[in-house]
Amino acid sequence: MFDCVPPTRSGRNGQVFMWTGPVNLRNARHAEDAAPLDESCHCPACASYSRAYLHHLVNAGEILGAMLLTEPNLTFYQSLMYEMREAIAVGRFRRFTNDFSTRYSA
Ligand SMILES: [Zn+2]
């Protein structure tokens, strides 16, 4: 699960991993959404482009869409691993997994 495949393959298919669960940018509900993918993320896709533009790129089959949607996925996985390591270091991994599961399935 934590090799290079899920973030890049999912990104190529329009799926982005977020703390509140996966988001499919192919979904029509993003077509007119001018908001960024994730306001708290500083990756190039979230910092510079709207959900509507990313939706357009993915649905048009533009390679830029695949490239851009890989960025938030790599950022998410790196952040997830960082938070896991921190939780383990302070002996709170069980609490971390419970909190993560609650947020991710919201
Ligand atoms: Zn991002």
PDB file of N, CA and C and ligand atoms in Angstrom:
ATOM      1  N   MET A   1       0.816  -1.216   0.000  1.00  0.00           N
ATOM      2  CA  MET A   1       0.000   0.000   0.000  1.00  0.00           C
ATOM      3  C   MET A   1       0.848   1.263   0.000  1.00  0.00           C
ATOM      4  N   PHE A   2       2.063   1.216   0.489  1.00  0.00           N
ATOM      5  CA  PHE A   2       2.813   2.452   0.635  1.00  0.00           C
ATOM      6  C   PHE A   2       3.971   2.557  -0.347  1.00  0.00           C
ATOM      7  N   ASP A   3       3.917   1.797  -1.427  1.00  0.00           N
ATOM      8  CA  ASP A   3       4.912   2.015  -2.463  1.00  0.00           C
ATOM      9  C   ASP A   3       4.424   3.154  -3.347  1.00  0.00           C
ATOM     10  N   CYS A   4       5.013   3.318  -4.518  1.00  0.00           N
ATOM     11  CA  CYS A   4       4.688   4.477  -5.329  1.00  0.00           C
ATOM     12  C   CYS A   4       3.397   4.309  -6.122  1.00  0.00           C
ATOM     13  N   VAL A   5       2.813   3.142  -6.163  1.00  0.00           N
ATOM     14  CA  VAL A   5       1.698   2.902  -7.064  1.00  0.00           C
ATOM     15  C   VAL A   5       0.389   3.596  -6.669  1.00  0.00           C
ATOM     16  N   PRO A   6      -0.113   3.433  -5.451  1.00  0.00           N
ATOM     17  CA  PRO A   6      -1.436   4.030  -5.161  1.00  0.00           C
ATOM     18  C   PRO A   6      -1.525   5.544  -5.397  1.00  0.00           C
ATOM     19  N   PRO A   7      -0.564   6.338  -4.951  1.00  0.00           N
ATOM     20  CA  PRO A   7      -0.723   7.786  -5.179  1.00  0.00           C
ATOM     21  C   PRO A   7      -0.729   8.165  -6.656  1.00  0.00           C
ATOM     22  N   THR A   8       0.133   7.521  -7.438  1.00  0.00           N
ATOM     23  CA  THR A   8       0.223   7.910  -8.846  1.00  0.00           C
ATOM     24  C   THR A   8      -0.906   7.303  -9.675  1.00  0.00           C
ATOM     25  N   ARG A   9      -1.196   6.047  -9.454  1.00  0.00           N
ATOM     26  CA  ARG A   9      -2.280   5.412 -10.225  1.00  0.00           C
ATOM     27  C   ARG A   9      -3.620   6.062  -9.902  1.00  0.00           C
ATOM     28  N   SER A  10      -3.858   6.304  -8.622  1.00  0.00           N
ATOM     29  CA  SER A  10      -5.110   6.960  -8.237  1.00  0.00           C
ATOM     30  C   SER A  10      -5.195   8.350  -8.845  1.00  0.00           C
ATOM     31  N   GLY A  11      -4.092   9.079  -8.798  1.00  0.00           N
ATOM     32  CA  GLY A  11      -4.069  10.417  -9.395  1.00  0.00           C
ATOM     33  C   GLY A  11      -4.382  10.371 -10.876  1.00  0.00           C
ATOM     34  N   ARG A  12      -3.816   9.401 -11.568  1.00  0.00           N
ATOM     35  CA  ARG A  12      -4.090   9.268 -13.015  1.00  0.00           C
ATOM     36  C   ARG A  12      -5.565   9.000 -13.275  1.00  0.00           C
ATOM     37  N   ASN A  13      -6.225   8.367 -12.315  1.00  0.00           N
ATOM     38  CA  ASN A  13      -7.644   8.028 -12.486  1.00  0.00           C
ATOM     39  C   ASN A  13      -8.581   9.049 -11.849  1.00  0.00           C
ATOM     40  N   GLY A  14      -8.037  10.152 -11.372  1.00  0.00           N
ATOM     41  CA  GLY A  14      -8.883  11.218 -10.845  1.00  0.00           C
ATOM     42  C   GLY A  14      -9.224  11.108  -9.371  1.00  0.00           C
ATOM     43  N   GLN A  15      -8.607  10.153  -8.682  1.00  0.00           N
ATOM     44  CA  GLN A  15      -8.892  10.000  -7.253  1.00  0.00           C
ATOM     45  C   GLN A  15      -7.795  10.655  -6.421  1.00  0.00           C
ATOM     46  N   VAL A  16      -8.237  11.415  -5.428  1.00  0.00           N
ATOM     47  CA  VAL A  16      -7.308  12.108  -4.544  1.00  0.00           C
ATOM     48  C   VAL A  16      -7.602  11.677  -3.110  1.00  0.00           C
ATOM     49  N   PHE A  17      -6.550  11.334  -2.387  1.00  0.00           N
ATOM     50  CA  PHE A  17      -6.687  10.964  -0.979  1.00  0.00           C
ATOM     51  C   PHE A  17      -6.630  12.222  -0.127  1.00  0.00           C
ATOM     52  N   MET A  18      -7.613  12.343   0.759  1.00  0.00           N
ATOM     53  CA  MET A  18      -7.649  13.488   1.665  1.00  0.00           C
ATOM     54  C   MET A  18      -7.955  12.981   3.062  1.00  0.00           C
ATOM     55  N   TRP A  19      -7.746  13.812   4.071  1.00  0.00           N
ATOM     56  CA  TRP A  19      -7.943  13.393   5.457  1.00  0.00           C
ATOM     57  C   TRP A  19      -9.393  13.026   5.744  1.00  0.00           C
ATOM     58  N   THR A  20     -10.315  13.552   4.929  1.00  0.00           N
ATOM     59  CA  THR A  20     -11.727  13.230   5.130  1.00  0.00           C
ATOM     60  C   THR A  20     -12.185  12.103   4.207  1.00  0.00           C
ATOM     61  N   GLY A  21     -11.240  11.460   3.531  1.00  0.00           N
ATOM     62  CA  GLY A  21     -11.571  10.338   2.661  1.00  0.00           C
ATOM     63  C   GLY A  21     -11.234  10.647   1.215  1.00  0.00           C
ATOM     64  N   PRO A  22     -11.303   9.644   0.367  1.00  0.00           N
ATOM     65  CA  PRO A  22     -10.964   9.848  -1.041  1.00  0.00           C
ATOM     66  C   PRO A  22     -12.003  10.708  -1.762  1.00  0.00           C
ATOM     67  N   VAL A  23     -11.511  11.469  -2.730  1.00  0.00           N
ATOM     68  CA  VAL A  23     -12.372  12.317  -3.559  1.00  0.00           C
ATOM     69  C   VAL A  23     -12.128  11.944  -5.013  1.00  0.00           C
ATOM     70  N   ASN A  24     -13.202  11.790  -5.761  1.00  0.00           N
ATOM     71  CA  ASN A  24     -13.082  11.473  -7.184  1.00  0.00           C
ATOM     72  C   ASN A  24     -13.349  12.740  -7.985  1.00  0.00           C
ATOM     73  N   LEU A  25     -12.288  13.273  -8.590  1.00  0.00           N
ATOM     74  CA  LEU A  25     -12.418  14.511  -9.366  1.00  0.00           C
ATOM     75  C   LEU A  25     -13.168  14.315 -10.664  1.00  0.00           C
ATOM     76  N   ARG A  26     -13.443  13.090 -11.080  1.00  0.00           N
ATOM     77  CA  ARG A  26     -14.245  12.851 -12.286  1.00  0.00           C
ATOM     78  C   ARG A  26     -15.718  13.171 -12.031  1.00  0.00           C
ATOM     79  N   ASN A  27     -16.083  13.178 -10.756  1.00  0.00           N
ATOM     80  CA  ASN A  27     -17.478  13.388 -10.384  1.00  0.00           C
ATOM     81  C   ASN A  27     -17.963  14.769 -10.837  1.00  0.00           C
ATOM     82  N   ALA A  28     -19.161  14.826 -11.401  1.00  0.00           N
ATOM     83  CA  ALA A  28     -19.718  16.070 -11.953  1.00  0.00           C
ATOM     84  C   ALA A  28     -19.900  17.158 -10.900  1.00  0.00           C
ATOM     85  N   ARG A  29     -19.964  16.795  -9.631  1.00  0.00           N
ATOM     86  CA  ARG A  29     -20.161  17.823  -8.603  1.00  0.00           C
ATOM     87  C   ARG A  29     -18.989  18.794  -8.508  1.00  0.00           C
ATOM     88  N   HIS A  30     -17.856  18.456  -9.121  1.00  0.00           N
ATOM     89  CA  HIS A  30     -16.690  19.345  -9.097  1.00  0.00           C
ATOM     90  C   HIS A  30     -16.635  20.267 -10.319  1.00  0.00           C
ATOM     91  N   ALA A  31     -17.519  20.074 -11.265  1.00  0.00           N
ATOM     92  CA  ALA A  31     -17.444  20.788 -12.545  1.00  0.00           C
ATOM     93  C   ALA A  31     -17.489  22.308 -12.418  1.00  0.00           C
ATOM     94  N   GLU A  32     -18.207  22.810 -11.431  1.00  0.00           N
ATOM     95  CA  GLU A  32     -18.340  24.268 -11.269  1.00  0.00           C
ATOM     96  C   GLU A  32     -17.735  24.759  -9.957  1.00  0.00           C
ATOM     97  N   ASP A  33     -16.968  23.913  -9.298  1.00  0.00           N
ATOM     98  CA  ASP A  33     -16.440  24.244  -7.970  1.00  0.00           C
ATOM     99  C   ASP A  33     -15.128  25.017  -8.090  1.00  0.00           C
ATOM    100  N   ALA A  34     -15.178  26.286  -7.742  1.00  0.00           N
ATOM    101  CA  ALA A  34     -14.002  27.147  -7.844  1.00  0.00           C
ATOM    102  C   ALA A  34     -13.059  27.019  -6.650  1.00  0.00           C
ATOM    103  N   ALA A  35     -13.442  26.235  -5.673  1.00  0.00           N
ATOM    104  CA  ALA A  35     -12.615  26.075  -4.462  1.00  0.00           C
ATOM    105  C   ALA A  35     -11.392  25.208  -4.761  1.00  0.00           C
ATOM    106  N   PRO A  36     -10.340  25.408  -3.983  1.00  0.00           N
ATOM    107  CA  PRO A  36      -9.188  24.512  -4.142  1.00  0.00           C
ATOM    108  C   PRO A  36      -9.535  23.113  -3.636  1.00  0.00           C
ATOM    109  N   LEU A  37      -8.764  22.167  -4.056  1.00  0.00           N
ATOM    110  CA  LEU A  37      -8.982  20.783  -3.639  1.00  0.00           C
ATOM    111  C   LEU A  37      -8.926  20.668  -2.116  1.00  0.00           C
ATOM    112  N   ASP A  38      -7.887  21.207  -1.522  1.00  0.00           N
ATOM    113  CA  ASP A  38      -7.705  21.169  -0.072  1.00  0.00           C
ATOM    114  C   ASP A  38      -7.023  22.470   0.346  1.00  0.00           C
ATOM    115  N   GLU A  39      -7.768  23.315   1.041  1.00  0.00           N
ATOM    116  CA  GLU A  39      -7.235  24.628   1.421  1.00  0.00           C
ATOM    117  C   GLU A  39      -6.034  24.541   2.352  1.00  0.00           C
ATOM    118  N   SER A  40      -5.918  23.450   3.077  1.00  0.00           N
ATOM    119  CA  SER A  40      -4.820  23.333   4.037  1.00  0.00           C
ATOM    120  C   SER A  40      -3.562  22.713   3.418  1.00  0.00           C
ATOM    121  N   CYS A  41      -3.659  22.292   2.160  1.00  0.00           N
ATOM    122  CA  CYS A  41      -2.525  21.629   1.503  1.00  0.00           C
ATOM    123  C   CYS A  41      -1.753  22.647   0.658  1.00  0.00           C
ATOM    124  N   HIS A  42      -0.445  22.512   0.653  1.00  0.00           N
ATOM    125  CA  HIS A  42       0.398  23.452  -0.079  1.00  0.00           C
ATOM    126  C   HIS A  42       1.027  22.835  -1.328  1.00  0.00           C
ATOM    127  N   CYS A  43       0.502  21.698  -1.740  1.00  0.00           N
ATOM    128  CA  CYS A  43       1.040  21.087  -2.967  1.00  0.00           C
ATOM    129  C   CYS A  43       0.620  21.943  -4.174  1.00  0.00           C
ATOM    130  N   PRO A  44       1.290  21.802  -5.310  1.00  0.00           N
ATOM    131  CA  PRO A  44       0.970  22.639  -6.477  1.00  0.00           C
ATOM    132  C   PRO A  44      -0.492  22.549  -6.924  1.00  0.00           C
ATOM    133  N   ALA A  45      -1.091  21.382  -6.881  1.00  0.00           N
ATOM    134  CA  ALA A  45      -2.482  21.235  -7.337  1.00  0.00           C
ATOM    135  C   ALA A  45      -3.436  21.997  -6.431  1.00  0.00           C
ATOM    136  N   CYS A  46      -3.246  21.886  -5.136  1.00  0.00           N
ATOM    137  CA  CYS A  46      -4.152  22.549  -4.185  1.00  0.00           C
ATOM    138  C   CYS A  46      -3.890  24.051  -4.108  1.00  0.00           C
ATOM    139  N   ALA A  47      -2.639  24.431  -4.246  1.00  0.00           N
ATOM    140  CA  ALA A  47      -2.278  25.834  -4.087  1.00  0.00           C
ATOM    141  C   ALA A  47      -2.629  26.686  -5.302  1.00  0.00           C
ATOM    142  N   SER A  48      -2.738  26.081  -6.475  1.00  0.00           N
ATOM    143  CA  SER A  48      -2.841  26.880  -7.695  1.00  0.00           C
ATOM    144  C   SER A  48      -4.074  26.641  -8.559  1.00  0.00           C
ATOM    145  N   TYR A  49      -4.815  25.571  -8.305  1.00  0.00           N
ATOM    146  CA  TYR A  49      -5.896  25.232  -9.233  1.00  0.00           C
ATOM    147  C   TYR A  49      -7.205  24.937  -8.507  1.00  0.00           C
ATOM    148  N   SER A  50      -8.299  25.216  -9.181  1.00  0.00           N
ATOM    149  CA  SER A  50      -9.624  24.932  -8.621  1.00  0.00           C
ATOM    150  C   SER A  50     -10.014  23.479  -8.879  1.00  0.00           C
ATOM    151  N   ARG A  51     -10.985  23.027  -8.098  1.00  0.00           N
ATOM    152  CA  ARG A  51     -11.527  21.686  -8.328  1.00  0.00           C
ATOM    153  C   ARG A  51     -12.121  21.588  -9.736  1.00  0.00           C
ATOM    154  N   ALA A  52     -12.747  22.661 -10.198  1.00  0.00           N
ATOM    155  CA  ALA A  52     -13.355  22.655 -11.531  1.00  0.00           C
ATOM    156  C   ALA A  52     -12.298  22.449 -12.624  1.00  0.00           C
ATOM    157  N   TYR A  53     -11.168  23.127 -12.491  1.00  0.00           N
ATOM    158  CA  TYR A  53     -10.112  22.977 -13.493  1.00  0.00           C
ATOM    159  C   TYR A  53      -9.531  21.565 -13.452  1.00  0.00           C
ATOM    160  N   LEU A  54      -9.297  21.048 -12.265  1.00  0.00           N
ATOM    161  CA  LEU A  54      -8.765  19.687 -12.132  1.00  0.00           C
ATOM    162  C   LEU A  54      -9.769  18.678 -12.704  1.00  0.00           C
ATOM    163  N   HIS A  55     -11.045  18.900 -12.423  1.00  0.00           N
ATOM    164  CA  HIS A  55     -12.115  18.053 -12.976  1.00  0.00           C
ATOM    165  C   HIS A  55     -12.055  18.075 -14.505  1.00  0.00           C
ATOM    166  N   HIS A  56     -11.920  19.254 -15.069  1.00  0.00           N
ATOM    167  CA  HIS A  56     -11.840  19.384 -16.531  1.00  0.00           C
ATOM    168  C   HIS A  56     -10.638  18.613 -17.083  1.00  0.00           C
ATOM    169  N   LEU A  57      -9.478  18.786 -16.460  1.00  0.00           N
ATOM    170  CA  LEU A  57      -8.267  18.118 -16.953  1.00  0.00           C
ATOM    171  C   LEU A  57      -8.422  16.603 -16.945  1.00  0.00           C
ATOM    172  N   VAL A  58      -8.959  16.078 -15.841  1.00  0.00           N
ATOM    173  CA  VAL A  58      -9.121  14.621 -15.717  1.00  0.00           C
ATOM    174  C   VAL A  58     -10.113  14.108 -16.750  1.00  0.00           C
ATOM    175  N   ASN A  59     -11.226  14.755 -16.878  1.00  0.00           N
ATOM    176  CA  ASN A  59     -12.254  14.276 -17.801  1.00  0.00           C
ATOM    177  C   ASN A  59     -11.875  14.474 -19.267  1.00  0.00           C
ATOM    178  N   ALA A  60     -11.000  15.433 -19.546  1.00  0.00           N
ATOM    179  CA  ALA A  60     -10.537  15.646 -20.913  1.00  0.00           C
ATOM    180  C   ALA A  60      -9.360  14.727 -21.262  1.00  0.00           C
ATOM    181  N   GLY A  61      -8.863  13.996 -20.266  1.00  0.00           N
ATOM    182  CA  GLY A  61      -7.740  13.099 -20.509  1.00  0.00           C
ATOM    183  C   GLY A  61      -6.415  13.814 -20.664  1.00  0.00           C
ATOM    184  N   GLU A  62      -6.331  15.033 -20.146  1.00  0.00           N
ATOM    185  CA  GLU A  62      -5.086  15.811 -20.228  1.00  0.00           C
ATOM    186  C   GLU A  62      -4.053  15.226 -19.264  1.00  0.00           C
ATOM    187  N   ILE A  63      -2.843  15.026 -19.755  1.00  0.00           N
ATOM    188  CA  ILE A  63      -1.786  14.458 -18.918  1.00  0.00           C
ATOM    189  C   ILE A  63      -1.481  15.367 -17.726  1.00  0.00           C
ATOM    190  N   LEU A  64      -1.697  16.670 -17.881  1.00  0.00           N
ATOM    191  CA  LEU A  64      -1.473  17.591 -16.762  1.00  0.00           C
ATOM    192  C   LEU A  64      -2.354  17.228 -15.567  1.00  0.00           C
ATOM    193  N   GLY A  65      -3.557  16.737 -15.817  1.00  0.00           N
ATOM    194  CA  GLY A  65      -4.436  16.323 -14.720  1.00  0.00           C
ATOM    195  C   GLY A  65      -3.818  15.195 -13.916  1.00  0.00           C
ATOM    196  N   ALA A  66      -3.297  14.197 -14.608  1.00  0.00           N
ATOM    197  CA  ALA A  66      -2.655  13.073 -13.925  1.00  0.00           C
ATOM    198  C   ALA A  66      -1.441  13.545 -13.126  1.00  0.00           C
ATOM    199  N   MET A  67      -0.676  14.442 -13.730  1.00  0.00           N
ATOM    200  CA  MET A  67       0.523  14.956 -13.051  1.00  0.00           C
ATOM    201  C   MET A  67       0.128  15.749 -11.813  1.00  0.00           C
ATOM    202  N   LEU A  68      -0.861  16.636 -11.969  1.00  0.00           N
ATOM    203  CA  LEU A  68      -1.250  17.481 -10.831  1.00  0.00           C
ATOM    204  C   LEU A  68      -1.882  16.666  -9.705  1.00  0.00           C
ATOM    205  N   LEU A  69      -2.710  15.680 -10.053  1.00  0.00           N
ATOM    206  CA  LEU A  69      -3.392  14.918  -9.000  1.00  0.00           C
ATOM    207  C   LEU A  69      -2.466  13.928  -8.297  1.00  0.00           C
ATOM    208  N   THR A  70      -1.305  13.696  -8.831  1.00  0.00           N
ATOM    209  CA  THR A  70      -0.317  12.889  -8.116  1.00  0.00           C
ATOM    210  C   THR A  70       0.247  13.677  -6.933  1.00  0.00           C
ATOM    211  N   GLU A  71       0.341  14.977  -7.075  1.00  0.00           N
ATOM    212  CA  GLU A  71       0.945  15.814  -6.025  1.00  0.00           C
ATOM    213  C   GLU A  71       0.190  15.740  -4.698  1.00  0.00           C
ATOM    214  N   PRO A  72      -1.126  15.969  -4.666  1.00  0.00           N
ATOM    215  CA  PRO A  72      -1.807  15.876  -3.376  1.00  0.00           C
ATOM    216  C   PRO A  72      -1.764  14.464  -2.793  1.00  0.00           C
ATOM    217  N   ASN A  73      -1.731  13.453  -3.664  1.00  0.00           N
ATOM    218  CA  ASN A  73      -1.659  12.081  -3.151  1.00  0.00           C
ATOM    219  C   ASN A  73      -0.302  11.796  -2.508  1.00  0.00           C
ATOM    220  N   LEU A  74       0.767  12.242  -3.132  1.00  0.00           N
ATOM    221  CA  LEU A  74       2.086  12.069  -2.525  1.00  0.00           C
ATOM    222  C   LEU A  74       2.186  12.871  -1.231  1.00  0.00           C
ATOM    223  N   THR A  75       1.640  14.073  -1.246  1.00  0.00           N
ATOM    224  CA  THR A  75       1.640  14.907  -0.040  1.00  0.00           C
ATOM    225  C   THR A  75       0.860  14.235   1.081  1.00  0.00           C
ATOM    226  N   PHE A  76      -0.303  13.673   0.724  1.00  0.00           N
ATOM    227  CA  PHE A  76      -1.123  12.989   1.730  1.00  0.00           C
ATOM    228  C   PHE A  76      -0.372  11.804   2.330  1.00  0.00           C
ATOM    229  N   TYR A  77       0.210  10.967   1.481  1.00  0.00           N
ATOM    230  CA  TYR A  77       0.921   9.787   1.988  1.00  0.00           C
ATOM    231  C   TYR A  77       2.111  10.177   2.852  1.00  0.00           C
ATOM    232  N   GLN A  78       2.836  11.196   2.451  1.00  0.00           N
ATOM    233  CA  GLN A  78       3.970  11.646   3.264  1.00  0.00           C
ATOM    234  C   GLN A  78       3.492  12.170   4.609  1.00  0.00           C
ATOM    235  N   SER A  79       2.411  12.943   4.606  1.00  0.00           N
ATOM    236  CA  SER A  79       1.865  13.476   5.852  1.00  0.00           C
ATOM    237  C   SER A  79       1.323  12.357   6.734  1.00  0.00           C
ATOM    238  N   LEU A  80       0.650  11.401   6.113  1.00  0.00           N
ATOM    239  CA  LEU A  80       0.114  10.264   6.869  1.00  0.00           C
ATOM    240  C   LEU A  80       1.240   9.504   7.564  1.00  0.00           C
ATOM    241  N   MET A  81       2.306   9.221   6.837  1.00  0.00           N
ATOM    242  CA  MET A  81       3.430   8.497   7.440  1.00  0.00           C
ATOM    243  C   MET A  81       4.095   9.328   8.532  1.00  0.00           C
ATOM    244  N   TYR A  82       4.215  10.627   8.313  1.00  0.00           N
ATOM    245  CA  TYR A  82       4.805  11.498   9.330  1.00  0.00           C
ATOM    246  C   TYR A  82       3.969  11.445  10.613  1.00  0.00           C
ATOM    247  N   GLU A  83       2.654  11.562  10.460  1.00  0.00           N
ATOM    248  CA  GLU A  83       1.783  11.542  11.646  1.00  0.00           C
ATOM    249  C   GLU A  83       1.803  10.181  12.332  1.00  0.00           C
ATOM    250  N   MET A  84       1.893   9.117  11.546  1.00  0.00           N
ATOM    251  CA  MET A  84       2.010   7.775  12.142  1.00  0.00           C
ATOM    252  C   MET A  84       3.285   7.674  12.979  1.00  0.00           C
ATOM    253  N   ARG A  85       4.396   8.113  12.405  1.00  0.00           N
ATOM    254  CA  ARG A  85       5.673   8.051  13.135  1.00  0.00           C
ATOM    255  C   ARG A  85       5.604   8.859  14.418  1.00  0.00           C
ATOM    256  N   GLU A  86       5.009  10.042  14.346  1.00  0.00           N
ATOM    257  CA  GLU A  86       4.885  10.889  15.538  1.00  0.00           C
ATOM    258  C   GLU A  86       4.025  10.202  16.592  1.00  0.00           C
ATOM    259  N   ALA A  87       2.908   9.604  16.186  1.00  0.00           N
ATOM    260  CA  ALA A  87       2.006   8.929  17.125  1.00  0.00           C
ATOM    261  C   ALA A  87       2.704   7.743  17.784  1.00  0.00           C
ATOM    262  N   ILE A  88       3.472   7.007  17.004  1.00  0.00           N
ATOM    263  CA  ILE A  88       4.212   5.863  17.555  1.00  0.00           C
ATOM    264  C   ILE A  88       5.249   6.348  18.557  1.00  0.00           C
ATOM    265  N   ALA A  89       5.932   7.434  18.210  1.00  0.00           N
ATOM    266  CA  ALA A  89       7.008   7.949  19.075  1.00  0.00           C
ATOM    267  C   ALA A  89       6.491   8.367  20.445  1.00  0.00           C
ATOM    268  N   VAL A  90       5.250   8.842  20.499  1.00  0.00           N
ATOM    269  CA  VAL A  90       4.712   9.295  21.797  1.00  0.00           C
ATOM    270  C   VAL A  90       3.743   8.270  22.387  1.00  0.00           C
ATOM    271  N   GLY A  91       3.696   7.071  21.811  1.00  0.00           N
ATOM    272  CA  GLY A  91       2.870   5.998  22.368  1.00  0.00           C
ATOM    273  C   GLY A  91       1.377   6.201  22.216  1.00  0.00           C
ATOM    274  N   ARG A  92       0.968   6.909  21.121  1.00  0.00           N
ATOM    275  CA  ARG A  92      -0.462   7.177  20.908  1.00  0.00           C
ATOM    276  C   ARG A  92      -0.951   6.675  19.542  1.00  0.00           C
ATOM    277  N   PHE A  93      -0.377   5.585  19.098  1.00  0.00           N
ATOM    278  CA  PHE A  93      -0.754   5.098  17.775  1.00  0.00           C
ATOM    279  C   PHE A  93      -2.201   4.616  17.745  1.00  0.00           C
ATOM    280  N   ARG A  94      -2.656   3.956  18.801  1.00  0.00           N
ATOM    281  CA  ARG A  94      -4.042   3.482  18.846  1.00  0.00           C
ATOM    282  C   ARG A  94      -5.005   4.669  18.704  1.00  0.00           C
ATOM    283  N   ARG A  95      -4.737   5.727  19.444  1.00  0.00           N
ATOM    284  CA  ARG A  95      -5.594   6.913  19.350  1.00  0.00           C
ATOM    285  C   ARG A  95      -5.526   7.515  17.942  1.00  0.00           C
ATOM    286  N   PHE A  96      -4.328   7.535  17.380  1.00  0.00           N
ATOM    287  CA  PHE A  96      -4.165   8.049  16.020  1.00  0.00           C
ATOM    288  C   PHE A  96      -5.031   7.262  15.040  1.00  0.00           C
ATOM    289  N   THR A  97      -4.962   5.940  15.114  1.00  0.00           N
ATOM    290  CA  THR A  97      -5.727   5.120  14.169  1.00  0.00           C
ATOM    291  C   THR A  97      -7.231   5.334  14.351  1.00  0.00           C
ATOM    292  N   ASN A  98      -7.668   5.468  15.592  1.00  0.00           N
ATOM    293  CA  ASN A  98      -9.096   5.728  15.825  1.00  0.00           C
ATOM    294  C   ASN A  98      -9.511   7.080  15.251  1.00  0.00           C
ATOM    295  N   ASP A  99      -8.711   8.111  15.528  1.00  0.00           N
ATOM    296  CA  ASP A  99      -9.022   9.455  15.007  1.00  0.00           C
ATOM    297  C   ASP A  99      -8.988   9.470  13.482  1.00  0.00           C
ATOM    298  N   PHE A 100      -7.974   8.816  12.916  1.00  0.00           N
ATOM    299  CA  PHE A 100      -7.851   8.788  11.461  1.00  0.00           C
ATOM    300  C   PHE A 100      -9.073   8.097  10.845  1.00  0.00           C
ATOM    301  N   SER A 101      -9.443   6.952  11.396  1.00  0.00           N
ATOM    302  CA  SER A 101     -10.587   6.209  10.852  1.00  0.00           C
ATOM    303  C   SER A 101     -11.858   7.030  10.902  1.00  0.00           C
ATOM    304  N   THR A 102     -12.054   7.763  11.987  1.00  0.00           N
ATOM    305  CA  THR A 102     -13.241   8.595  12.118  1.00  0.00           C
ATOM    306  C   THR A 102     -13.251   9.698  11.057  1.00  0.00           C
ATOM    307  N   ARG A 103     -12.105  10.384  10.901  1.00  0.00           N
ATOM    308  CA  ARG A 103     -12.030  11.461   9.905  1.00  0.00           C
ATOM    309  C   ARG A 103     -12.158  10.917   8.489  1.00  0.00           C
ATOM    310  N   TYR A 104     -11.439   9.837   8.210  1.00  0.00           N
ATOM    311  CA  TYR A 104     -11.370   9.336   6.840  1.00  0.00           C
ATOM    312  C   TYR A 104     -12.694   8.779   6.353  1.00  0.00           C
ATOM    313  N   SER A 105     -13.495   8.285   7.255  1.00  0.00           N
ATOM    314  CA  SER A 105     -14.790   7.717   6.836  1.00  0.00           C
ATOM    315  C   SER A 105     -15.943   8.705   7.007  1.00  0.00           C
ATOM    316  N   ALA A 106     -15.617   9.952   7.308  1.00  0.00           N
ATOM    317  CA  ALA A 106     -16.669  10.966   7.529  1.00  0.00           C
ATOM    318  C   ALA A 106     -17.424  11.251   6.247  1.00  0.00           C
TER     319      ALA A 106
HETATM  320 ZN    ZN B   1      -2.548  19.272  -2.110  1.00  0.00          ZN
END
